Amino acid sequence: MLVERRRSVASQATAILAERIRTQMYPPGARLPSESELAVEMGVSRASIRTALGQLATQGLVLRKQGDGTYVNVHVETVPTSLSGLWNFLRLIEMSGRRPSIEVLAQTVRAASSLEQERLLLPPDGQVFCLQRVFFADDVPVILASNALPLDALRVPPLHCDGHLPIDEFIHCYSGAQIAYDIFDISASLPDVAVRAILRLNEHEPIIALAQVFYDRDNQPLLCGSTSYNDKLLSLRLVQSWS
Amino acid sequence: MLVERRRSVASQATAILAERIRTQMYPPGARLPSESELAVEMGVSRASIRTALGQLATQGLVLRKQGDGTYVNVHVETVPTSLSGLWNFLRLIEMSGRRPSIEVLAQTVRAASSLEQERLLLPPDGQVFCLQRVFFADDVPVILASNALPLDALRVPPLHCDGHLPIDEFIHCYSGAQIAYDIFDISASLPDVAVRAILRLNEHEPIIALAQVFYDRDNQPLLCGSTSYNDKLLSLRLVQSWS
DNA sequence: CAGTGGTCTAGACCACCCA
DNA sequence: GGGTGGTCTAGACCACTGC
């Protein structure tokens, strides 16, 4: 392995192994080379390989069996997502086998709603930059996402970044901050008439509503959002690995 | 630290540190001792302490800042759950500050439905042991869970285990198997009249439906289930940590 | 029995933060 | 500069699996 600077050896090994699984150099169900062999092949320590395999196991791509070996999960092709990929809606749509696209409905600066004030810890006169987008799968609307950033956290003028970035890069682009964690509620809701129109839903058709807040390492809220997710058209399927 | 056999040093350290956070020996927002100090105090290597802190960080209990220190997440008291705690409904209810209880509605052996046949890879005449339970929070029904195990996977006669065990121990008790991973769909649904009666819901009141399958290390399905989750009474709040 | 993954250690160096 | 977490190594031993 040609070791680059700037990226850890372990994460480079993760990327290489994930690529080999994706291209079916290691097909579903296959046993990977042993940790020692991979370590020698890539010219790194076994600990680094173990870190990489651990990440792949967390994502559900491989299964490790003590005394036996490490195997590619046979369900890798049925496109569940791990929790860490939840917020990348474009990739989610792409993985479902459809063509993703985005339409930006609105980019506005406005007074924060009381809910946003509470979630972003803003004063009563606080302002937010609000971005409202629709995600399409093969030109059918499947997700409506509405995000609000505190206006005084912006380091670039609003409207400068495009809306195609995943949430972590989006936040980093606008405010220079990094996400440490997020907290979100999942609920079932009957959308109001405006949302129904955008997502082309019938009355009494329930959808998933996600309400999320992203925080930085100092527990400061960076962004809050509300997402309407049409689970009938884009299944919300997660994979979870057990220790 | 008195090192026991049978449990890894790292997981014991995790338990000790989690307990210190729970009892507020390390209160919300506080900085933990450095990794080296903890290693010396517990008489283990720094690597083991790092493994433990990594687990706590994944669960969202602590935040680690390079060049600074490790801090207790100020949101530990607002009871979000990490994905790994999702299936422990009793604990979920307990963490919300209410008294959890369980009622077993039915324990039956019956022919597998076509959906169960598909999900459990059973032949057309396959049979399942089915357990249907309701979870209460302060005597109010909040979750209806229906689980099916392949009958021929049972190593003990049906009805021998009680229904209070978390899912992994439940499966282990009945079939001796261990969960390697699970795949589940989250959807919004309008429950039918039977579910509405059990969860005391009005018509047109949507709830979260979870459809899950648990697998072992050989990709064999161990158990499948359908869960109706009243998110209006028990919020489904997850915490996710980033890298 | 040989080989695998699981655990643990001791030590080194780096990047980063703050005083 | 001194201390912190982040990364990486080399080596050791254990627990488990399959033959």
Coordinates of N, CA and C in Angstrom, one line a residue, chain B residues 1 29 40 42 59 63 92-94 131-132 136 200 221:
Chain B
M1 N -7.9 -2.1 39.0 CA -9.0 -2.9 38.5 C -8.7 -4.3 38.8
G29 N -20.5 17.2 31.1 CA -19.7 18.3 30.7 C -18.3 18.2 31.3
V40 N -3.1 4.0 34.3 CA -2.3 3.7 35.5 C -3.3 3.3 36.6
M42 N -6.2 2.0 36.6 CA -6.8 0.7 36.5 C -5.8 -0.4 36.3
Q59 N -21.3 5.2 21.8 CA -22.6 5.3 22.4 C -23.1 6.7 22.7
L63 N -17.3 12.7 24.6 CA -16.7 13.4 23.4 C -15.2 13.5 23.6
L92 N -35.5 1.0 27.2 CA -35.9 2.2 26.6 C -37.0 2.9 27.4
I93 N -38.0 2.1 27.8 CA -39.1 2.7 28.6 C -38.6 3.2 30.0
E94 N -37.7 2.4 30.6 CA -37.1 2.7 31.9 C -36.3 4.0 31.8
L131 N -44.1 -15.4 19.3 CA -44.3 -14.8 20.6 C -44.8 -13.3 20.4
Q132 N -46.0 -13.1 21.0 CA -46.5 -11.7 20.8 C -46.6 -11.1 22.2
F136 N -45.5 -2.0 28.2 CA -46.2 -0.9 28.8 C -45.3 0.1 29.5
R200 N -54.5 1.1 21.9 CA -55.5 2.1 22.2 C -55.3 3.4 21.4
P221 N -30.9 -16.8 9.0 CA -31.9 -16.0 9.8 C -32.3 -16.7 11.1

